[in-house]
């Protein structure tokens, strides 16, 4: 019970804060175990990923309190292995391209950002749906036109066949007369 109470001040850091916030208040907080520090660093990277899709190593190093790229990459790899971060690491340019992050607690100050992002996504979905419906309407109209043209063509072919059948006996008779005259 006393262990839980001693760690209680850490809870906000793990739900809303970043590693740099912990460092600022470290004197008044319990010391983090290596596992806790790693988890808070992972959560820090997730927190940074909410607002940005491209994260620079320099920014992540500053926020996670790590001293070198290798240690940072290890934390990023752990994030990927724990399925909380889907990203591509660009070691040459020292940046990470974030594709997706797992769910995370949103603070009051991030609600507007989240609402804006969801509104943009909703508008994008609506726009895409309208474009798709327009394409379906165009395709449906073309199909109807093609079907009508095919039906008209079939009627023309049938009319031509009927005309040829009517003319065939007349042609055969005139052809027979022509042969008789030539003979």
GROMACS .gro file of N, CA and C in nm:
model
  549
    1UNK      N    1   0.082  -0.120   0.000
    1UNK     CA    2   0.000   0.000   0.000
    1UNK      C    3   0.087   0.126   0.000
    2UNK      N    4   0.195   0.126   0.080
    2UNK     CA    5   0.282   0.245   0.084
    2UNK      C    6   0.357   0.262  -0.047
    3UNK      N    7   0.386   0.151  -0.119
    3UNK     CA    8   0.452   0.160  -0.249
    3UNK      C    9   0.363   0.228  -0.351
    4UNK      N   10   0.234   0.196  -0.344
    4UNK     CA   11   0.139   0.259  -0.437
    4UNK      C   12   0.129   0.407  -0.408
    5UNK      N   13   0.118   0.443  -0.281
    5UNK     CA   14   0.109   0.584  -0.246
    5UNK      C   15   0.235   0.661  -0.283
    6UNK      N   16   0.351   0.597  -0.270
    6UNK     CA   17   0.477   0.664  -0.304
    6UNK      C   18   0.486   0.689  -0.454
    7UNK      N   19   0.428   0.600  -0.534
    7UNK     CA   20   0.435   0.616  -0.679
    7UNK      C   21   0.320   0.699  -0.735
    8UNK      N   22   0.220   0.730  -0.651
    8UNK     CA   23   0.105   0.803  -0.699
    8UNK      C   24   0.140   0.935  -0.769
    9UNK      N   25   0.236   1.012  -0.724
    9UNK     CA   26   0.271   1.136  -0.794
    9UNK      C   27   0.323   1.111  -0.938
   10UNK      N   28   0.366   0.990  -0.969
   10UNK     CA   29   0.415   0.959  -1.104
   10UNK      C   30   0.301   0.941  -1.203
   11UNK      N   31   0.182   0.910  -1.156
   11UNK     CA   32   0.070   0.876  -1.245
   11UNK      C   33   0.043   0.983  -1.350
   12UNK      N   34   0.033   1.111  -1.315
   12UNK     CA   35   0.007   1.211  -1.419
   12UNK      C   36   0.116   1.213  -1.528
   13UNK      N   37   0.239   1.190  -1.488
   13UNK     CA   38   0.347   1.186  -1.585
   13UNK      C   39   0.328   1.075  -1.687
   14UNK      N   40   0.282   0.962  -1.639
   14UNK     CA   41   0.262   0.849  -1.728
   14UNK      C   42   0.136   0.862  -1.812
   15UNK      N   43   0.040   0.938  -1.766
   15UNK     CA   44  -0.083   0.949  -1.844
   15UNK      C   45  -0.083   1.071  -1.935
   16UNK      N   46  -0.017   1.179  -1.896
   16UNK     CA   47  -0.022   1.301  -1.977
   16UNK      C   48   0.114   1.365  -2.003
   17UNK      N   49   0.213   1.332  -1.925
   17UNK     CA   50   0.339   1.404  -1.932
   17UNK      C   51   0.441   1.343  -2.026
   18UNK      N   52   0.559   1.402  -2.021
   18UNK     CA   53   0.673   1.356  -2.099
   18UNK      C   54   0.790   1.336  -2.003
   19UNK      N   55   0.890   1.269  -2.054
   19UNK     CA   56   1.008   1.243  -1.972
   19UNK      C   57   1.069   1.374  -1.924
   20UNK      N   58   1.071   1.474  -2.011
   20UNK     CA   59   1.129   1.603  -1.973
   20UNK      C   60   1.052   1.666  -1.857
   21UNK      N   61   0.920   1.643  -1.849
   21UNK     CA   62   0.841   1.693  -1.735
   21UNK      C   63   0.885   1.625  -1.606
   22UNK      N   64   0.911   1.495  -1.616
   22UNK     CA   65   0.957   1.420  -1.499
   22UNK      C   66   1.091   1.477  -1.451
   23UNK      N   67   1.183   1.501  -1.545
   23UNK     CA   68   1.317   1.551  -1.509
   23UNK      C   69   1.305   1.686  -1.436
   24UNK      N   70   1.215   1.771  -1.484
   24UNK     CA   71   1.195   1.902  -1.422
   24UNK      C   72   1.151   1.890  -1.276
   25UNK      N   73   1.074   1.786  -1.245
   25UNK     CA   74   1.018   1.770  -1.112
   25UNK      C   75   1.080   1.652  -1.038
   26UNK      N   76   1.190   1.600  -1.087
   26UNK     CA   77   1.251   1.478  -1.033
   26UNK      C   78   1.282   1.489  -0.884
   27UNK      N   79   1.320   1.607  -0.836
   27UNK     CA   80   1.356   1.623  -0.695
   27UNK      C   81   1.237   1.591  -0.602
   28UNK      N   82   1.116   1.615  -0.649
   28UNK     CA   83   0.998   1.592  -0.564
   28UNK      C   84   0.925   1.462  -0.598
   29UNK      N   85   0.982   1.383  -0.688
   29UNK     CA   86   0.918   1.258  -0.729
   29UNK      C   87   1.007   1.138  -0.696
   30UNK      N   88   0.946   1.021  -0.683
   30UNK     CA   89   1.026   0.900  -0.661
   30UNK      C   90   1.114   0.873  -0.784
   31UNK      N   91   1.224   0.808  -0.761
   31UNK     CA   92   1.316   0.774  -0.870
   31UNK      C   93   1.251   0.667  -0.959
   32UNK      N   94   1.271   0.680  -1.088
   32UNK     CA   95   1.216   0.583  -1.183
   32UNK      C   96   1.307   0.462  -1.196
   33UNK      N   97   1.246   0.346  -1.206
   33UNK     CA   98   1.325   0.226  -1.239
   33UNK      C   99   1.359   0.235  -1.387
   34UNK      N  100   1.448   0.150  -1.434
   34UNK     CA  101   1.485   0.152  -1.575
   34UNK      C  102   1.362   0.123  -1.663
   35UNK      N  103   1.278   0.029  -1.619
   35UNK     CA  104   1.156  -0.006  -1.693
   35UNK      C  105   1.061   0.113  -1.699
   36UNK      N  106   1.044   0.181  -1.586
   36UNK     CA  107   0.956   0.298  -1.583
   36UNK      C  108   1.011   0.410  -1.672
   37UNK      N  109   1.143   0.431  -1.667
   37UNK     CA  110   1.203   0.536  -1.749
   37UNK      C  111   1.183   0.504  -1.898
   38UNK      N  112   1.201   0.378  -1.936
   38UNK     CA  113   1.181   0.339  -2.076
   38UNK      C  114   1.037   0.360  -2.117
   39UNK      N  115   0.944   0.319  -2.029
   39UNK     CA  116   0.802   0.337  -2.060
   39UNK      C  117   0.768   0.485  -2.076
   40UNK      N  118   0.820   0.568  -1.988
   40UNK     CA  119   0.792   0.711  -1.998
   40UNK      C  120   0.855   0.771  -2.125
   41UNK      N  121   0.970   0.721  -2.164
   41UNK     CA  122   1.031   0.767  -2.289
   41UNK      C  123   0.946   0.726  -2.410
   42UNK      N  124   0.893   0.603  -2.407
   42UNK     CA  125   0.805   0.558  -2.515
   42UNK      C  126   0.679   0.646  -2.519
   43UNK      N  127   0.622   0.670  -2.403
   43UNK     CA  128   0.503   0.756  -2.396
   43UNK      C  129   0.534   0.898  -2.443
   44UNK      N  130   0.654   0.943  -2.416
   44UNK     CA  131   0.696   1.076  -2.463
   44UNK      C  132   0.698   1.082  -2.614
   45UNK      N  133   0.753   0.979  -2.676
   45UNK     CA  134   0.757   0.974  -2.823
   45UNK      C  135   0.614   0.968  -2.879
   46UNK      N  136   0.527   0.891  -2.814
   46UNK     CA  137   0.387   0.885  -2.857
   46UNK      C  138   0.322   1.022  -2.844
   47UNK      N  139   0.348   1.089  -2.732
   47UNK     CA  140   0.292   1.222  -2.710
   47UNK      C  141   0.338   1.317  -2.821
   48UNK      N  142   0.465   1.310  -2.858
   48UNK     CA  143   0.517   1.396  -2.963
   48UNK      C  144   0.453   1.362  -3.099
   49UNK      N  145   0.419   1.236  -3.117
   49UNK     CA  146   0.362   1.189  -3.244
   49UNK      C  147   0.218   1.235  -3.265
   50UNK      N  148   0.153   1.279  -3.160
   50UNK     CA  149   0.015   1.325  -3.173
   50UNK      C  150   0.008   1.446  -3.266
   51UNK      N  151   0.103   1.537  -3.252
   51UNK     CA  152   0.100   1.662  -3.329
   51UNK      C  153   0.187   1.662  -3.453
   52UNK      N  154   0.279   1.567  -3.463
   52UNK     CA  155   0.371   1.566  -3.577
   52UNK      C  156   0.381   1.426  -3.635
   53UNK      N  157   0.399   1.419  -3.765
   53UNK     CA  158   0.418   1.289  -3.832
   53UNK      C  159   0.564   1.265  -3.867
   54UNK      N  160   0.646   1.370  -3.859
   54UNK     CA  161   0.790   1.355  -3.879
   54UNK      C  162   0.858   1.410  -3.755
   55UNK      N  163   0.930   1.321  -3.685
   55UNK     CA  164   0.998   1.361  -3.562
   55UNK      C  165   1.148   1.361  -3.584
   56UNK      N  166   1.211   1.469  -3.543
   56UNK     CA  167   1.356   1.479  -3.555
   56UNK      C  168   1.423   1.415  -3.434
   57UNK      N  169   1.534   1.350  -3.458
   57UNK     CA  170   1.610   1.289  -3.348
   57UNK      C  171   1.642   1.393  -3.242
   58UNK      N  172   1.684   1.512  -3.284
   58UNK     CA  173   1.726   1.616  -3.188
   58UNK      C  174   1.612   1.650  -3.093
   59UNK      N  175   1.489   1.661  -3.144
   59UNK     CA  176   1.374   1.690  -3.059
   59UNK      C  177   1.345   1.574  -2.964
   60UNK      N  178   1.351   1.452  -3.018
   60UNK     CA  179   1.324   1.335  -2.934
   60UNK      C  180   1.431   1.316  -2.828
   61UNK      N  181   1.556   1.341  -2.863
   61UNK     CA  182   1.664   1.330  -2.765
   61UNK      C  183   1.643   1.429  -2.651
   62UNK      N  184   1.603   1.552  -2.686
   62UNK     CA  185   1.580   1.654  -2.584
   62UNK      C  186   1.464   1.615  -2.492
   63UNK      N  187   1.356   1.563  -2.549
   63UNK     CA  188   1.237   1.529  -2.470
   63UNK      C  189   1.252   1.400  -2.391
   64UNK      N  190   1.332   1.306  -2.440
   64UNK     CA  191   1.346   1.177  -2.371
   64UNK      C  192   1.463   1.174  -2.274
   65UNK      N  193   1.548   1.275  -2.278
   65UNK     CA  194   1.663   1.279  -2.188
   65UNK      C  195   1.772   1.180  -2.227
   66UNK      N  196   1.766   1.128  -2.346
   66UNK     CA  197   1.870   1.036  -2.392
   66UNK      C  198   1.986   1.115  -2.451
   67UNK      N  199   2.104   1.052  -2.450
   67UNK     CA  200   2.225   1.125  -2.491
   67UNK      C  201   2.272   1.092  -2.632
   68UNK      N  202   2.223   0.983  -2.690
   68UNK     CA  203   2.273   0.949  -2.824
   68UNK      C  204   2.166   0.881  -2.908
   69UNK      N  205   2.189   0.882  -3.039
   69UNK     CA  206   2.093   0.827  -3.135
   69UNK      C  207   2.070   0.679  -3.116
   70UNK      N  208   2.175   0.608  -3.080
   70UNK     CA  209   2.163   0.462  -3.064
   70UNK      C  210   2.062   0.428  -2.953
   71UNK      N  211   2.072   0.496  -2.839
   71UNK     CA  212   1.978   0.472  -2.729
   71UNK      C  213   1.835   0.510  -2.771
   72UNK      N  214   1.824   0.622  -2.844
   72UNK     CA  215   1.693   0.666  -2.891
   72UNK      C  216   1.632   0.561  -2.985
   73UNK      N  217   1.713   0.511  -3.076
   73UNK     CA  218   1.664   0.409  -3.170
   73UNK      C  219   1.620   0.283  -3.097
   74UNK      N  220   1.687   0.249  -2.988
   74UNK     CA  221   1.646   0.132  -2.908
   74UNK      C  222   1.506   0.154  -2.848
   75UNK      N  223   1.481   0.274  -2.800
   75UNK     CA  224   1.349   0.306  -2.743
   75UNK      C  225   1.243   0.302  -2.854
   76UNK      N  226   1.276   0.356  -2.970
   76UNK     CA  227   1.182   0.354  -3.083
   76UNK      C  228   1.152   0.210  -3.124
   77UNK      N  229   1.256   0.128  -3.129
   77UNK     CA  230   1.238  -0.013  -3.165
   77UNK      C  231   1.150  -0.084  -3.063
   78UNK      N  232   1.170  -0.054  -2.934
   78UNK     CA  233   1.083  -0.112  -2.831
   78UNK      C  234   0.938  -0.067  -2.851
   79UNK      N  235   0.919   0.058  -2.891
   79UNK     CA  236   0.784   0.109  -2.917
   79UNK      C  237   0.718   0.031  -3.030
   80UNK      N  238   0.796   0.002  -3.132
   80UNK     CA  239   0.746  -0.076  -3.246
   80UNK      C  240   0.715  -0.218  -3.201
   81UNK      N  241   0.806  -0.279  -3.125
   81UNK     CA  242   0.787  -0.416  -3.079
   81UNK      C  243   0.666  -0.430  -2.988
   82UNK      N  244   0.634  -0.326  -2.913
   82UNK     CA  245   0.517  -0.328  -2.824
   82UNK      C  246   0.389  -0.288  -2.897
   83UNK      N  247   0.400  -0.265  -3.027
   83UNK     CA  248   0.285  -0.230  -3.112
   83UNK      C  249   0.214  -0.102  -3.069
   84UNK      N  250   0.291  -0.008  -3.018
   84UNK     CA  251   0.231   0.121  -2.983
   84UNK      C  252   0.270   0.230  -3.082
   85UNK      N  253   0.366   0.197  -3.171
   85UNK     CA  254   0.413   0.293  -3.269
   85UNK      C  255   0.441   0.220  -3.400
   86UNK      N  256   0.383   0.273  -3.507
   86UNK     CA  257   0.410   0.221  -3.642
   86UNK      C  258   0.480   0.335  -3.714
   87UNK      N  259   0.607   0.312  -3.749
   87UNK     CA  260   0.685   0.420  -3.808
   87UNK      C  261   0.798   0.364  -3.893
   88UNK      N  262   0.865   0.457  -3.962
   88UNK     CA  263   0.984   0.423  -4.039
   88UNK      C  264   1.098   0.510  -3.989
   89UNK      N  265   1.206   0.446  -3.954
   89UNK     CA  266   1.323   0.518  -3.901
   89UNK      C  267   1.414   0.553  -4.017
   90UNK      N  268   1.448   0.680  -4.028
   90UNK     CA  269   1.541   0.728  -4.130
   90UNK      C  270   1.670   0.769  -4.058
   91UNK      N  271   1.759   0.671  -4.042
   91UNK     CA  272   1.882   0.696  -3.966
   91UNK      C  273   1.970   0.800  -4.034
   92UNK      N  274   1.975   0.797  -4.168
   92UNK     CA  275   2.063   0.888  -4.242
   92UNK      C  276   2.028   1.034  -4.215
   93UNK      N  277   1.898   1.065  -4.211
   93UNK     CA  278   1.854   1.203  -4.188
   93UNK      C  279   1.810   1.227  -4.045
   94UNK      N  280   1.830   1.126  -3.960
   94UNK     CA  281   1.797   1.134  -3.818
   94UNK      C  282   1.656   1.186  -3.795
   95UNK      N  283   1.560   1.110  -3.850
   95UNK     CA  284   1.420   1.142  -3.828
   95UNK      C  285   1.335   1.016  -3.834
   96UNK      N  286   1.216   1.026  -3.783
   96UNK     CA  287   1.123   0.914  -3.780
   96UNK      C  288   0.994   0.961  -3.847
   97UNK      N  289   0.944   0.878  -3.939
   97UNK     CA  290   0.818   0.905  -4.006
   97UNK      C  291   0.710   0.821  -3.940
   98UNK      N  292   0.618   0.886  -3.872
   98UNK     CA  293   0.514   0.817  -3.795
   98UNK      C  294   0.395   0.786  -3.886
   99UNK      N  295   0.357   0.659  -3.888
   99UNK     CA  296   0.239   0.617  -3.964
   99UNK      C  297   0.116   0.613  -3.873
  100UNK      N  298   0.136   0.558  -3.753
  100UNK     CA  299   0.023   0.539  -3.664
  100UNK      C  300   0.074   0.519  -3.522
  101UNK      N  301  -0.006   0.564  -3.425
  101UNK     CA  302   0.025   0.539  -3.284
  101UNK      C  303  -0.096   0.473  -3.220
  102UNK      N  304  -0.072   0.404  -3.110
  102UNK     CA  305  -0.184   0.343  -3.038
  102UNK      C  306  -0.255   0.451  -2.958
  103UNK      N  307  -0.369   0.413  -2.900
  103UNK     CA  308  -0.446   0.508  -2.821
  103UNK      C  309  -0.364   0.566  -2.708
  104UNK      N  310  -0.395   0.687  -2.673
  104UNK     CA  311  -0.319   0.758  -2.570
  104UNK      C  312  -0.412   0.859  -2.505
  105UNK      N  313  -0.390   0.887  -2.376
  105UNK     CA  314  -0.471   0.986  -2.307
  105UNK      C  315  -0.448   1.123  -2.369
  106UNK      N  316  -0.556   1.195  -2.389
  106UNK     CA  317  -0.550   1.327  -2.448
  106UNK      C  318  -0.575   1.430  -2.339
  107UNK      N  319  -0.487   1.527  -2.331
  107UNK     CA  320  -0.504   1.632  -2.231
  107UNK      C  321  -0.603   1.736  -2.284
  108UNK      N  322  -0.651   1.820  -2.194
  108UNK     CA  323  -0.748   1.922  -2.231
  108UNK      C  324  -0.691   2.013  -2.340
  109UNK      N  325  -0.563   2.048  -2.330
  109UNK     CA  326  -0.504   2.137  -2.429
  109UNK      C  327  -0.487   2.072  -2.566
  110UNK      N  328  -0.499   1.941  -2.573
  110UNK     CA  329  -0.487   1.872  -2.702
  110UNK      C  330  -0.622   1.837  -2.762
  111UNK      N  331  -0.730   1.864  -2.690
  111UNK     CA  332  -0.862   1.830  -2.740
  111UNK      C  333  -0.896   1.907  -2.868
  112UNK      N  334  -0.860   2.035  -2.872
  112UNK     CA  335  -0.888   2.114  -2.993
  112UNK      C  336  -0.812   2.058  -3.113
  113UNK      N  337  -0.686   2.022  -3.090
  113UNK     CA  338  -0.608   1.962  -3.199
  113UNK      C  339  -0.673   1.833  -3.247
  114UNK      N  340  -0.712   1.749  -3.154
  114UNK     CA  341  -0.774   1.621  -3.188
  114UNK      C  342  -0.907   1.644  -3.259
  115UNK      N  343  -0.987   1.735  -3.208
  115UNK     CA  344  -1.116   1.765  -3.272
  115UNK      C  345  -1.094   1.817  -3.413
  116UNK      N  346  -0.995   1.904  -3.432
  116UNK     CA  347  -0.964   1.956  -3.565
  116UNK      C  348  -0.919   1.844  -3.659
  117UNK      N  349  -0.833   1.756  -3.609
  117UNK     CA  350  -0.785   1.644  -3.692
  117UNK      C  351  -0.901   1.552  -3.730
  118UNK      N  352  -0.989   1.524  -3.636
  118UNK     CA  353  -1.105   1.439  -3.666
  118UNK      C  354  -1.201   1.508  -3.762
  119UNK      N  355  -1.217   1.638  -3.748
  119UNK     CA  356  -1.304   1.713  -3.841
  119UNK      C  357  -1.247   1.711  -3.982
  120UNK      N  358  -1.116   1.728  -3.993
  120UNK     CA  359  -1.052   1.721  -4.125
  120UNK      C  360  -1.067   1.583  -4.185
  121UNK      N  361  -1.050   1.480  -4.104
  121UNK     CA  362  -1.066   1.343  -4.152
  121UNK      C  363  -1.210   1.319  -4.198
  122UNK      N  364  -1.306   1.367  -4.119
  122UNK     CA  365  -1.447   1.352  -4.153
  122UNK      C  366  -1.478   1.423  -4.285
  123UNK      N  367  -1.427   1.543  -4.302
  123UNK     CA  368  -1.447   1.618  -4.426
  123UNK      C  369  -1.383   1.545  -4.544
  124UNK      N  370  -1.265   1.491  -4.522
  124UNK     CA  371  -1.198   1.415  -4.627
  124UNK      C  372  -1.281   1.292  -4.666
  125UNK      N  373  -1.337   1.224  -4.568
  125UNK     CA  374  -1.423   1.107  -4.596
  125UNK      C  375  -1.547   1.149  -4.673
  126UNK      N  376  -1.609   1.260  -4.632
  126UNK     CA  377  -1.729   1.309  -4.700
  126UNK      C  378  -1.696   1.345  -4.844
  127UNK      N  379  -1.587   1.416  -4.864
  127UNK     CA  380  -1.545   1.457  -4.998
  127UNK      C  381  -1.515   1.335  -5.086
  128UNK      N  382  -1.446   1.238  -5.029
  128UNK     CA  383  -1.414   1.115  -5.104
  128UNK      C  384  -1.542   1.040  -5.139
  129UNK      N  385  -1.634   1.034  -5.046
  129UNK     CA  386  -1.762   0.966  -5.072
  129UNK      C  387  -1.838   1.037  -5.183
  130UNK      N  388  -1.841   1.170  -5.182
  130UNK     CA  389  -1.908   1.246  -5.288
  130UNK      C  390  -1.843   1.219  -5.423
  131UNK      N  391  -1.709   1.219  -5.427
  131UNK     CA  392  -1.639   1.192  -5.553
  131UNK      C  393  -1.668   1.051  -5.602
  132UNK      N  394  -1.670   0.955  -5.510
  132UNK     CA  395  -1.700   0.818  -5.549
  132UNK      C  396  -1.843   0.807  -5.602
  133UNK      N  397  -1.938   0.874  -5.536
  133UNK     CA  398  -2.077   0.871  -5.582
  133UNK      C  399  -2.087   0.935  -5.719
  134UNK      N  400  -2.016   1.044  -5.741
  134UNK     CA  401  -2.015   1.110  -5.871
  134UNK      C  402  -1.959   1.015  -5.978
  135UNK      N  403  -1.850   0.945  -5.946
  135UNK     CA  404  -1.793   0.849  -6.040
  135UNK      C  405  -1.890   0.735  -6.069
  136UNK      N  406  -1.961   0.689  -5.966
  136UNK     CA  407  -2.060   0.583  -5.985
  136UNK      C  408  -2.174   0.633  -6.075
  137UNK      N  409  -2.219   0.756  -6.052
  137UNK     CA  410  -2.325   0.814  -6.135
  137UNK      C  411  -2.281   0.825  -6.281
  138UNK      N  412  -2.159   0.871  -6.303
  138UNK     CA  413  -2.107   0.883  -6.439
  138UNK      C  414  -2.098   0.746  -6.504
  139UNK      N  415  -2.045   0.649  -6.431
  139UNK     CA  416  -2.033   0.513  -6.485
  139UNK      C  417  -2.170   0.453  -6.514
  140UNK      N  418  -2.267   0.478  -6.426
  140UNK     CA  419  -2.402   0.426  -6.447
  140UNK      C  420  -2.464   0.487  -6.572
  141UNK      N  421  -2.446   0.618  -6.590
  141UNK     CA  422  -2.499   0.685  -6.709
  141UNK      C  423  -2.432   0.632  -6.836
  142UNK      N  424  -2.302   0.611  -6.831
  142UNK     CA  425  -2.231   0.556  -6.948
  142UNK      C  426  -2.281   0.415  -6.978
  143UNK      N  427  -2.302   0.337  -6.873
  143UNK     CA  428  -2.352   0.201  -6.892
  143UNK      C  429  -2.491   0.203  -6.957
  144UNK      N  430  -2.579   0.291  -6.909
  144UNK     CA  431  -2.713   0.302  -6.967
  144UNK      C  432  -2.704   0.343  -7.114
  145UNK      N  433  -2.617   0.441  -7.142
  145UNK     CA  434  -2.599   0.486  -7.280
  145UNK      C  435  -2.546   0.372  -7.367
  146UNK      N  436  -2.446   0.302  -7.317
  146UNK     CA  437  -2.389   0.190  -7.393
  146UNK      C  438  -2.493   0.080  -7.415
  147UNK      N  439  -2.573   0.053  -7.313
  147UNK     CA  440  -2.676  -0.050  -7.326
  147UNK      C  441  -2.781  -0.007  -7.430
  148UNK      N  442  -2.817   0.122  -7.429
  148UNK     CA  443  -2.914   0.174  -7.526
  148UNK      C  444  -2.855   0.166  -7.667
  149UNK      N  445  -2.727   0.205  -7.679
  149UNK     CA  446  -2.663   0.199  -7.811
  149UNK      C  447  -2.652   0.055  -7.860
  150UNK      N  448  -2.623  -0.037  -7.769
  150UNK     CA  449  -2.615  -0.179  -7.805
  150UNK      C  450  -2.751  -0.230  -7.849
  151UNK      N  451  -2.855  -0.193  -7.776
  151UNK     CA  452  -2.991  -0.234  -7.813
  151UNK      C  453  -3.030  -0.175  -7.948
  152UNK      N  454  -2.998  -0.047  -7.971
  152UNK     CA  455  -3.027   0.017  -8.101
  152UNK      C  456  -2.951  -0.054  -8.213
  153UNK      N  457  -2.825  -0.086  -8.187
  153UNK     CA  458  -2.745  -0.155  -8.287
  153UNK      C  459  -2.804  -0.293  -8.317
  154UNK      N  460  -2.844  -0.365  -8.213
  154UNK     CA  461  -2.905  -0.498  -8.231
  154UNK      C  462  -3.032  -0.487  -8.314
  155UNK      N  463  -3.113  -0.383  -8.286
  155UNK     CA  464  -3.235  -0.364  -8.366
  155UNK      C  465  -3.199  -0.334  -8.511
  156UNK      N  466  -3.095  -0.254  -8.531
  156UNK     CA  467  -3.051  -0.223  -8.668
  156UNK      C  468  -3.005  -0.349  -8.740
  157UNK      N  469  -2.931  -0.434  -8.669
  157UNK     CA  470  -2.884  -0.560  -8.728
  157UNK      C  471  -3.002  -0.649  -8.762
  158UNK      N  472  -3.098  -0.660  -8.671
  158UNK     CA  473  -3.216  -0.743  -8.696
  158UNK      C  474  -3.297  -0.687  -8.812
  159UNK      N  475  -3.309  -0.553  -8.819
  159UNK     CA  476  -3.382  -0.491  -8.930
  159UNK      C  477  -3.309  -0.518  -9.061
  160UNK      N  478  -3.177  -0.509  -9.059
  160UNK     CA  479  -3.098  -0.535  -9.180
  160UNK      C  480  -3.113  -0.680  -9.223
  161UNK      N  481  -3.110  -0.771  -9.126
  161UNK     CA  482  -3.128  -0.914  -9.157
  161UNK      C  483  -3.266  -0.939  -9.218
  162UNK      N  484  -3.369  -0.875  -9.157
  162UNK     CA  485  -3.505  -0.892  -9.209
  162UNK      C  486  -3.515  -0.836  -9.349
  163UNK      N  487  -3.451  -0.722  -9.373
  163UNK     CA  488  -3.453  -0.660  -9.505
  163UNK      C  489  -3.384  -0.748  -9.608
  164UNK      N  490  -3.272  -0.808  -9.566
  164UNK     CA  491  -3.198  -0.897  -9.657
  164UNK      C  492  -3.282  -1.020  -9.688
  165UNK      N  493  -3.354  -1.073  -9.589
  165UNK     CA  494  -3.439  -1.190  -9.612
  165UNK      C  495  -3.551  -1.157  -9.708
  166UNK      N  496  -3.609  -1.036  -9.695
  166UNK     CA  497  -3.717  -0.995  -9.787
  166UNK      C  498  -3.664  -0.979  -9.927
  167UNK      N  499  -3.545  -0.922  -9.940
  167UNK     CA  500  -3.487  -0.896 -10.071
  167UNK      C  501  -3.426  -1.021 -10.133
  168UNK      N  502  -3.394  -1.120 -10.054
  168UNK     CA  503  -3.327  -1.239 -10.105
  168UNK      C  504  -3.409  -1.310 -10.213
  169UNK      N  505  -3.538  -1.336 -10.193
  169UNK     CA  506  -3.614  -1.400 -10.300
  169UNK      C  507  -3.622  -1.313 -10.425
  170UNK      N  508  -3.632  -1.181 -10.407
  170UNK     CA  509  -3.638  -1.091 -10.523
  170UNK      C  510  -3.505  -1.096 -10.596
  171UNK      N  511  -3.394  -1.094 -10.525
  171UNK     CA  512  -3.262  -1.100 -10.588
  171UNK      C  513  -3.241  -1.232 -10.658
  172UNK      N  514  -3.283  -1.340 -10.592
  172UNK     CA  515  -3.265  -1.472 -10.654
  172UNK      C  516  -3.344  -1.480 -10.784
  173UNK      N  517  -3.464  -1.422 -10.784
  173UNK     CA  518  -3.547  -1.424 -10.906
  173UNK      C  519  -3.483  -1.339 -11.013
  174UNK      N  520  -3.436  -1.219 -10.975
  174UNK     CA  521  -3.372  -1.134 -11.076
  174UNK      C  522  -3.240  -1.192 -11.118
  175UNK      N  523  -3.173  -1.260 -11.029
  175UNK     CA  524  -3.048  -1.325 -11.062
  175UNK      C  525  -3.071  -1.440 -11.162
  176UNK      N  526  -3.179  -1.512 -11.139
  176UNK     CA  527  -3.212  -1.622 -11.231
  176UNK      C  528  -3.248  -1.568 -11.368
  177UNK      N  529  -3.321  -1.456 -11.373
  177UNK     CA  530  -3.355  -1.393 -11.502
  177UNK      C  531  -3.229  -1.348 -11.571
  178UNK      N  532  -3.137  -1.292 -11.497
  178UNK     CA  533  -3.012  -1.242 -11.556
  178UNK      C  534  -2.931  -1.359 -11.613
  179UNK      N  535  -2.932  -1.470 -11.548
  179UNK     CA  536  -2.858  -1.587 -11.595
  179UNK      C  537  -2.922  -1.642 -11.723
  180UNK      N  538  -3.052  -1.637 -11.725
  180UNK     CA  539  -3.120  -1.686 -11.845
  180UNK      C  540  -3.088  -1.599 -11.962
  181UNK      N  541  -3.082  -1.468 -11.944
  181UNK     CA  542  -3.051  -1.377 -12.055
  181UNK      C  543  -2.909  -1.398 -12.102
  182UNK      N  544  -2.818  -1.425 -12.014
  182UNK     CA  545  -2.680  -1.443 -12.050
  182UNK      C  546  -2.659  -1.576 -12.124
  183UNK      N  547  -2.743  -1.667 -12.096
  183UNK     CA  548  -2.725  -1.799 -12.156
  183UNK      C  549  -2.775  -1.805 -12.294
   0.00000   0.00000   0.00000
